[in-house]
């Protein structure tokens, strides 16, 4: 097997690269490699589309070719410019570019209409006056041949006339269709006189009222590939059965002495656990207000992942890891989470944030004193890491669950009589706490610090078992923190047939913590900025942030805790 070397090292070619290389070796299509990414602008792109984008643009890059962006806008009732714009933004965000090759299937409506007329003239297409249900009944089954439509033998003249009038708006939607005349007994059901044009009386977002008939996917896709000189048309496995039809139309379209021919190659689509990927279902979630829009950070959309704090690099790395095969399967979403954790570990600045604060008072520390402690931005960078300052004062906040009055064994955090290190600052010894008389809730914790334990002091290296993060009570800033969990409670929401997928939503997929405190270093942070909250996870600044009130999204926890939590139940 051939070997390829890229920035991640040596690996064997995947089956698509192997096909492309063998086509190049045979000198097919003038040694060109030209791919396309063909989204339908009827929704936002999701992580599954990223898999197709990385392949379409990646193969072109790898073999010195080109990749077009082509909107497959053949169904005006479901499509919208909002989607067109978002799709372009998302592809650019991933780091790919179609240069000057932005196309629309609607660019070819004229050519496709002419081609349909040409098929009619060659006796290879006819207008059928039957409703869709009737046509589908006559299709037969894979083992039984279909039945000819009573309109199958219409004259060329009548077909030309009816098709023209269909497009002039004379007939109602659903009253007539144009079908290719191929073979009603073909073992491939797609050859049994497929519908190639239907009447749609709805304005198109680009062509307005110009057309009343619209080509079906099968009649548009291969032809558009052909018009654009596409050499490798990469799509997901469900199109494998359409491939013979794709080839049939291309054969009708091309001159016999022309060697050029696009080749369709199918690969496995991405399915992720705890995720739905169907655009129809994602649209439902948005329209029914079950999530807060397409870019809700719990959505598998690219804009949702971006808002959540995912980096393009982490998504591309994930896609690289899962690879391309001919076998459909389910990928564990924790692999995606692992990829972003891996990347953020390298790039995110560490800061101190207390998301469930309780006050810690250092009773032997001077009241108005402020010491600036040095905090390392990113220990992964070792000596190269920049540092920043974090103010230390008499009153601090620590996490509520970092204190226990009566701890179990092996609890090495704050507990009366015990010493812990306050990260980047001093070792302190807990002396007690004050509780609310009615609720019993801890309101303040008391401790004493050892001045000899600050970095550079003689006792700085003294061993203690626990290290806690903290922020200054007076110098920290308030923040809201949004903690996300998986949107669905079951591993494969698409497979559950008993229940509607909306009943499978995880009611705890969003937790909003409004009393968090962040070290002042983050005060000027802008939407999109990424941080590691020490000991908690990776977070980014949300666009809902306002002056004086930052809002953070948890991108991912520091470790994969899902397995453990589930296991406990
Ligand atoms: P629709 O049902 O609306 O056709 P779709 O998910 O196929 O939905 P398209 O806009 O047609 O959406 O997809 C554009 C391209 O992305 C297609 O080539 C399709 O094969 C690919 N694609 C879509 N979903 C996935 C997925 N989950 N994994 C890999 N590729 C995908
Ligand atoms: Mg599609």
XYZ file of C-alpha atoms and ligand atoms in Angstrom:
601
model
C 0.000 0.000 0.000
C 1.198 3.499 -0.798
C 2.457 5.723 1.966
C 1.942 9.435 2.322
C 3.775 11.873 4.551
C 2.194 15.018 5.935
C 2.638 17.236 8.994
C 1.358 14.469 11.269
C 3.853 11.932 10.002
C 3.686 8.924 7.721
C 0.482 7.033 7.081
C -0.994 4.816 4.396
C -3.201 6.363 1.758
C -6.910 6.160 2.376
C -8.965 4.517 -0.374
C -9.947 7.865 -1.910
C -6.355 9.073 -2.130
C -5.490 5.711 -3.669
C -8.202 6.171 -6.348
C -7.037 9.707 -7.088
C -3.413 8.587 -7.375
C -4.295 5.751 -9.713
C -6.376 8.131 -11.878
C -3.421 10.484 -12.022
C -1.091 7.640 -12.908
C -3.359 6.679 -15.777
C -3.359 10.294 -16.938
C -7.139 10.629 -16.640
C -8.800 14.026 -17.175
C -5.560 15.677 -18.269
C -4.009 14.939 -14.880
C -6.290 17.388 -13.170
C -7.740 17.014 -9.691
C -10.837 19.127 -9.204
C -13.334 18.544 -6.393
C -16.355 20.418 -5.042
C -18.214 20.805 -1.783
C -21.963 20.853 -2.581
C -24.043 21.925 0.438
C -27.745 22.519 0.151
C -28.443 25.924 1.743
C -31.279 24.574 3.885
C -29.565 24.663 7.263
C -26.303 25.398 9.034
C -23.257 23.209 8.561
C -22.509 20.622 11.213
C -19.500 18.555 12.229
C -20.481 15.902 9.650
C -20.151 18.479 6.900
C -16.700 19.306 8.252
C -15.723 15.749 7.407
C -16.808 16.306 3.785
C -15.201 19.778 3.633
C -11.841 18.521 4.913
C -11.908 15.808 2.267
C -13.073 17.924 -0.689
C -10.692 20.808 -0.013
C -7.996 18.544 1.429
C -7.755 16.260 -1.614
C -7.520 19.310 -3.888
C -4.737 20.806 -1.757
C -2.877 17.548 -1.524
C -2.792 16.961 -5.281
C -2.293 20.550 -6.459
C -5.898 20.764 -7.617
C -8.904 22.976 -7.009
C -12.069 22.735 -4.989
C -15.284 24.589 -5.866
C -17.982 25.641 -3.488
C -21.299 24.874 -5.125
C -24.618 25.507 -3.468
C -27.044 22.777 -4.378
C -30.019 25.138 -4.443
C -32.594 23.085 -6.305
C -35.402 23.272 -3.735
C -36.442 26.914 -3.198
C -39.022 26.128 -0.507
C -36.397 25.022 1.994
C -33.530 27.345 1.141
C -32.465 30.747 2.300
C -29.619 33.267 1.926
C -29.138 33.158 5.691
C -27.885 29.621 5.192
C -25.741 30.560 2.201
C -23.947 33.221 4.255
C -23.437 31.013 7.286
C -22.056 28.162 5.168
C -19.445 30.445 3.609
C -18.462 31.820 7.002
C -18.055 28.325 8.436
C -15.905 27.023 5.571
C -13.604 30.028 5.883
C -13.439 29.555 9.630
C -12.246 25.990 9.113
C -9.461 27.482 7.009
C -10.538 26.566 3.474
C -11.108 28.799 0.482
C -12.828 28.322 -2.880
C -11.090 31.432 -4.316
C -13.146 32.674 -7.265
C -15.005 29.415 -7.680
C -18.314 30.041 -5.967
C -21.153 28.406 -7.895
C -24.803 27.566 -7.519
C -26.748 24.746 -9.116
C -29.141 27.548 -10.064
C -26.373 28.973 -12.305
C -27.082 25.962 -14.508
C -30.883 25.979 -14.541
C -30.836 27.107 -18.172
C -28.358 24.438 -19.238
C -30.203 21.741 -17.303
C -33.508 22.771 -18.865
C -31.918 22.556 -22.310
C -30.475 19.167 -21.502
C -33.908 17.951 -20.368
C -35.363 19.120 -23.691
C -32.562 17.329 -25.502
C -33.431 14.108 -23.657
C -37.092 14.555 -24.670
C -36.021 14.992 -28.282
C -33.939 11.828 -28.107
C -36.950 9.949 -26.762
C -35.280 9.633 -23.345
C -37.697 11.685 -21.256
C -41.457 12.162 -20.985
C -44.028 14.134 -19.071
C -46.052 11.996 -16.694
C -49.473 13.313 -15.612
C -49.785 10.925 -12.688
C -49.435 12.004 -9.072
C -46.269 11.014 -7.216
C -48.013 8.265 -5.199
C -49.210 6.566 -8.352
C -45.741 6.756 -9.877
C -44.214 5.286 -6.799
C -46.736 2.403 -6.761
C -45.727 1.492 -10.310
C -42.043 1.334 -9.364
C -42.208 -2.332 -8.446
C -39.789 -3.853 -5.965
C -36.143 -4.806 -6.309
C -37.268 -8.320 -7.302
C -40.321 -7.335 -9.361
C -40.200 -5.125 -12.429
C -42.153 -1.888 -12.449
C -45.147 -1.014 -14.633
C -44.971 1.428 -17.502
C -46.765 4.714 -17.034
C -49.683 5.196 -19.426
C -47.915 8.416 -20.514
C -44.620 6.718 -21.312
C -45.125 6.676 -25.060
C -46.166 10.270 -25.564
C -44.855 11.906 -28.700
C -41.781 14.092 -28.598
C -43.855 17.110 -29.671
C -46.410 16.649 -26.923
C -43.672 16.189 -24.309
C -41.835 19.317 -25.457
C -45.043 21.305 -25.369
C -46.123 20.047 -21.928
C -42.686 20.528 -20.386
C -42.555 24.125 -21.680
C -46.024 24.800 -20.269
C -45.067 23.204 -16.946
C -42.347 25.805 -16.726
C -44.688 28.630 -17.712
C -46.765 27.946 -14.639
C -49.782 26.559 -16.437
C -50.060 23.464 -14.226
C -50.354 23.006 -10.506
C -47.590 21.605 -8.315
C -47.725 17.833 -8.239
C -49.913 17.557 -11.327
C -47.128 16.640 -13.750
C -43.470 15.641 -13.648
C -40.773 15.019 -16.199
C -39.259 11.536 -16.042
C -36.244 10.050 -17.710
C -37.212 7.093 -19.896
C -34.721 4.417 -18.991
C -35.817 0.947 -17.891
C -38.835 0.031 -15.767
C -37.426 -3.418 -15.095
C -33.875 -2.438 -14.195
C -32.547 -4.201 -11.100
C -31.410 -0.740 -9.955
C -34.577 1.014 -8.798
C -33.054 4.387 -9.611
C -33.217 3.481 -13.299
C -36.956 2.903 -13.285
C -37.816 6.132 -15.062
C -36.651 8.499 -12.320
C -38.384 11.847 -11.908
C -36.014 14.537 -13.132
C -38.124 17.707 -12.911
C -40.989 18.780 -10.692
C -43.173 21.879 -10.589
C -42.493 24.226 -7.659
C -44.286 27.559 -7.560
C -42.255 29.254 -4.890
C -39.795 32.092 -5.467
C -36.163 31.013 -5.532
C -33.693 32.981 -3.391
C -31.544 33.666 -6.453
C -33.614 33.207 -9.595
C -36.864 34.626 -8.224
C -39.906 33.725 -10.337
C -37.934 32.777 -13.450
C -38.538 29.033 -13.107
C -41.565 26.972 -12.285
C -39.836 23.630 -12.772
C -36.837 22.549 -10.729
C -34.447 19.671 -11.352
C -34.226 16.801 -8.882
C -30.920 16.171 -7.102
C -30.045 13.245 -9.380
C -30.631 15.344 -12.454
C -28.586 18.265 -11.205
C -25.624 16.911 -9.334
C -23.642 14.955 -11.894
C -24.423 17.466 -14.614
C -23.188 20.372 -12.480
C -20.041 18.362 -11.774
C -19.661 17.889 -15.523
C -20.229 21.587 -16.354
C -17.566 22.566 -13.801
C -14.986 20.035 -14.932
C -15.038 18.208 -11.600
C -12.828 15.120 -11.681
C -13.628 13.534 -8.320
C -17.095 13.944 -6.880
C -16.829 12.821 -3.267
C -20.035 12.118 -1.391
C -21.447 9.944 1.369
C -22.327 6.266 1.058
C -26.073 6.712 0.586
C -25.316 7.960 -2.928
C -23.570 4.766 -3.954
C -26.814 3.370 -5.409
C -27.269 6.602 -7.359
C -23.881 6.310 -9.023
C -25.033 4.327 -12.095
C -27.630 7.020 -12.766
C -25.021 9.734 -12.216
C -22.902 8.013 -14.866
C -25.858 7.500 -17.204
C -26.695 11.219 -17.304
C -23.048 12.149 -17.817
C -22.892 9.711 -20.740
C -25.943 11.372 -22.340
C -24.384 14.781 -21.798
C -20.868 14.325 -23.099
C -19.578 14.140 -26.662
C -18.288 10.726 -27.539
C -14.833 11.993 -28.422
C -14.453 13.795 -25.114
C -12.414 11.758 -22.631
C -13.305 13.876 -19.631
C -15.631 12.301 -17.082
C -16.263 13.055 -13.398
C -15.980 10.117 -11.041
C -18.202 9.724 -8.010
C -16.575 8.160 -4.941
C -18.512 7.493 -1.759
C -17.255 7.485 1.838
C -18.816 6.855 5.255
C -20.686 9.703 6.857
C -19.839 10.880 10.351
C -22.234 9.866 13.107
C -21.467 10.921 16.673
C -22.788 9.451 19.897
C -25.246 11.591 21.910
C -25.772 13.754 18.832
C -28.309 14.177 16.057
C -26.888 15.211 12.722
C -29.991 15.401 10.575
C -30.575 18.948 9.367
C -34.309 18.418 9.681
C -33.991 17.555 13.364
C -31.517 20.347 14.044
C -33.955 22.780 12.434
C -36.715 21.432 14.658
C -34.604 21.991 17.779
C -34.075 25.593 16.722
C -37.624 26.315 15.600
C -39.201 24.805 18.679
C -36.890 26.714 21.005
C -35.387 23.528 22.461
C -31.981 25.141 22.000
C -31.125 28.830 21.734
C -30.497 29.040 18.004
C -28.248 27.368 15.458
C -25.178 28.552 17.342
C -26.275 27.234 20.714
C -23.029 25.802 22.136
C -24.723 22.420 22.618
C -25.433 22.084 18.901
C -23.153 20.000 16.640
C -23.225 22.844 14.120
C -19.918 24.468 13.258
C -21.183 27.817 14.553
C -22.290 26.101 17.767
C -18.908 24.430 18.200
C -17.175 27.729 17.439
C -19.245 29.518 20.056
C -18.540 26.691 22.474
C -14.815 27.363 22.051
C -13.751 24.657 19.613
C -10.827 25.597 17.409
C -10.687 24.802 13.672
C -7.470 22.895 14.355
C -9.162 20.642 16.887
C -11.956 19.820 14.455
C -9.543 19.097 11.630
C -7.433 16.905 13.897
C -10.497 14.987 14.942
C -11.457 14.422 11.293
C -7.930 13.232 10.585
C -8.109 10.742 13.422
C -11.387 9.181 12.321
C -10.376 8.921 8.664
C -12.420 7.856 5.633
C -13.696 4.358 4.955
C -16.547 2.537 3.250
C -18.124 1.412 6.523
C -20.760 3.435 8.338
C -20.318 3.572 12.078
C -20.677 5.648 15.161
C -17.842 7.734 16.590
C -17.657 8.366 20.314
C -18.188 12.085 20.937
C -15.493 11.923 23.613
C -12.974 11.627 20.772
C -14.057 15.068 19.557
C -13.825 16.391 23.104
C -10.383 14.876 23.424
C -9.233 16.714 20.302
C -10.235 20.122 21.569
C -8.796 19.412 25.006
C -5.525 18.452 23.380
C -5.336 21.672 21.377
C -6.493 23.992 24.170
C -3.941 22.433 26.478
C -1.306 23.850 24.144
C -2.769 27.307 23.575
C -5.041 28.340 26.455
C -3.804 30.744 29.126
C -4.337 29.415 32.639
C -6.313 31.664 34.909
C -7.945 31.370 38.252
C -11.718 31.276 38.374
C -13.940 30.259 41.248
C -17.270 29.088 39.924
C -18.983 28.258 43.229
C -17.370 30.698 45.633
C -17.104 30.656 49.404
C -15.082 33.215 51.316
C -11.705 32.336 52.806
C -10.294 34.797 55.345
C -6.605 34.753 56.243
C -6.818 36.022 59.771
C -3.100 36.773 60.188
C -2.743 38.665 56.877
C -2.721 42.496 56.941
C -6.073 44.016 56.111
C -5.192 46.365 53.237
C -2.196 44.580 51.860
C -2.178 43.511 48.194
C 0.627 41.303 46.927
C 1.020 40.616 43.241
C 1.786 36.942 42.724
C 3.283 35.544 39.572
C 1.141 33.077 37.614
C 2.456 31.058 34.677
C 0.296 31.463 31.575
C 0.861 27.992 30.226
C 3.092 25.379 31.864
C 3.064 23.399 28.585
C 5.395 26.077 27.210
C 7.837 25.428 30.082
C 10.433 28.229 30.499
C 9.098 29.965 27.406
C 5.746 30.649 28.991
C 4.767 34.246 29.642
C 3.565 35.049 33.143
C 0.958 37.389 34.528
C 0.157 38.792 37.948
C -2.638 37.801 40.244
C -3.475 39.923 43.327
C -3.456 38.236 46.725
C -5.409 39.798 49.596
C -6.642 38.956 53.077
C -10.038 37.852 51.842
C -10.221 35.358 49.045
C -12.731 33.094 47.375
C -12.208 29.385 46.955
C -14.510 26.687 45.586
C -17.172 25.562 48.000
C -16.320 21.919 47.409
C -12.660 22.552 48.220
C -13.613 22.738 51.906
C -15.024 20.054 54.162
C -15.456 20.261 57.881
C -15.588 16.505 58.364
C -13.759 15.100 55.394
C -13.593 11.484 54.330
C -10.210 9.781 54.092
C -7.892 10.978 51.338
C -9.539 14.381 51.131
C -6.498 16.585 50.735
C -8.208 19.920 50.285
C -9.124 22.452 52.945
C -10.241 21.037 56.250
C -9.751 22.288 59.816
C -6.225 21.704 61.113
C -4.823 20.881 57.688
C -2.336 22.714 55.496
C -2.878 23.340 51.790
C -1.066 25.416 49.247
C -2.830 28.318 47.604
C -1.528 28.119 44.057
C 1.220 30.660 43.213
C 0.939 32.076 46.778
C 1.301 30.723 50.317
C 0.687 27.614 52.339
C -2.235 28.184 54.698
C -3.592 26.225 57.640
C -7.337 26.056 58.128
C -8.514 27.123 61.580
C -12.277 26.769 61.256
C -15.375 28.148 59.658
C -18.593 30.037 60.280
C -21.899 28.503 59.357
C -25.339 29.885 58.816
C -27.255 29.107 61.963
C -30.406 28.108 60.159
C -29.214 26.370 57.049
C -25.893 25.078 58.296
C -24.274 26.326 55.108
C -20.647 27.348 55.421
C -20.415 31.140 55.069
C -16.772 31.837 55.819
C -13.668 29.752 56.227
C -10.717 30.893 58.321
C -7.056 30.143 57.968
C -3.578 31.415 58.803
C -0.816 31.785 56.287
C 2.856 31.029 56.660
C 4.798 34.054 55.276
C 7.859 31.833 54.684
C 6.116 29.766 52.016
C 5.799 32.231 49.146
C 7.894 31.435 46.083
C 11.544 32.341 46.747
C 11.156 32.085 50.533
C 12.918 29.393 52.609
C 9.800 27.256 53.150
C 8.442 27.592 49.636
C 9.071 23.970 48.750
C 7.506 22.485 51.836
C 5.413 19.474 50.886
C 1.657 19.674 51.323
C -0.810 17.330 49.721
C -3.362 19.724 48.277
C -3.094 22.798 46.073
C -6.145 24.995 45.621
C -6.952 27.806 43.230
C -8.365 31.057 44.570
C -9.176 34.636 43.644
C -9.053 37.830 45.678
C -12.471 38.754 47.080
C -11.983 42.458 46.428
C -9.900 42.397 43.266
C -11.678 39.651 41.318
C -14.401 40.356 38.792
C -17.882 38.833 38.535
C -18.744 36.428 35.758
C -21.435 34.115 34.537
C -20.339 30.626 33.602
C -22.352 28.285 31.407
C -21.633 24.615 31.863
C -22.747 22.391 29.013
C -23.355 18.720 28.954
C -24.442 16.419 26.161
C -27.651 17.467 24.497
C -29.071 13.939 24.452
C -29.289 11.311 27.125
C -28.941 8.317 24.863
C -26.011 7.184 22.817
C -27.823 7.012 19.507
C -30.829 9.348 19.492
C -31.349 8.699 15.777
C -31.832 4.996 16.327
C -34.434 5.154 19.105
C -37.703 4.354 17.398
C -39.988 4.109 20.406
C -39.670 7.742 21.377
C -39.598 11.042 19.586
C -36.032 12.327 19.570
C -37.140 15.378 21.535
C -38.015 13.175 24.486
C -34.399 12.053 24.605
C -33.005 15.507 25.350
C -30.826 15.767 28.431
C -32.639 18.167 30.796
C -29.309 19.034 32.444
C -27.467 19.958 29.273
C -27.095 23.571 30.414
C -26.277 24.828 33.877
C -25.843 28.566 34.388
C -23.691 29.717 37.295
C -24.164 33.412 37.895
C -21.988 34.136 40.932
C -18.585 33.193 39.624
C -15.442 35.231 40.298
C -12.529 35.545 37.911
C -9.055 36.933 38.452
C -8.753 40.496 37.092
C -6.313 39.435 34.349
C -9.352 38.366 32.302
C -11.086 41.709 32.645
C -10.343 42.844 29.095
C -11.062 39.473 27.516
C -13.036 39.575 24.281
C -15.660 37.179 22.943
C -13.894 34.123 21.584
C -10.858 34.382 23.897
C -9.951 31.024 25.369
C -8.727 30.132 28.840
C -8.100 27.219 31.074
C -9.768 27.762 34.425
C -7.274 25.953 36.585
C -8.502 22.641 37.909
C -11.895 23.130 36.199
C -11.747 23.063 32.446
C -11.406 25.017 29.243
C -13.624 28.033 28.751
C -14.118 30.803 26.248
C -15.735 34.208 26.408
C -19.259 34.251 25.022
C -20.681 36.951 22.781
C -23.328 37.645 25.457
C -20.627 39.276 27.617
C -21.191 42.878 28.612
C -18.939 45.502 30.154
C -18.510 44.506 33.795
C -20.090 41.080 33.327
C -18.187 38.483 31.403
C -19.988 35.364 30.270
C -17.972 32.190 29.777
C -18.843 28.925 28.042
C -17.288 25.721 29.200
C -15.790 24.210 26.076
C -14.792 20.975 27.751
C -13.868 19.705 31.190
C -10.223 19.066 32.021
C -10.726 15.325 31.964
C -13.315 13.050 30.472
C -15.630 12.764 33.463
C -18.706 11.498 31.644
C -17.755 7.846 31.829
C -17.257 8.014 35.593
C -20.450 9.900 36.303
C -22.505 7.492 34.220
C -20.812 4.514 35.785
C -21.908 5.599 39.249
C -25.593 5.508 38.447
P -29.879 16.864 3.238
O -30.699 15.820 3.875
O -30.435 18.230 3.387
O -29.384 16.540 1.857
P -27.115 16.597 3.963
O -26.624 16.390 5.354
O -26.838 15.583 2.936
O -28.633 16.870 4.175
P -25.948 18.560 2.219
O -25.990 20.022 2.347
O -26.546 17.951 1.017
O -26.619 17.994 3.520
O -24.469 18.047 2.420
C -23.379 18.552 1.708
C -22.290 17.538 1.662
O -21.905 17.155 2.974
C -22.722 16.272 0.950
O -21.703 15.890 0.048
C -22.889 15.273 2.028
O -22.585 13.988 1.582
C -21.901 15.758 3.085
N -22.354 15.358 4.419
C -23.529 15.643 5.005
N -23.626 15.065 6.210
C -22.468 14.401 6.415
C -21.948 13.600 7.480
N -22.643 13.369 8.597
N -20.708 13.074 7.346
C -19.993 13.313 6.225
N -20.419 14.046 5.193
C -21.643 14.599 5.280
Mg -27.670 16.130 0.700
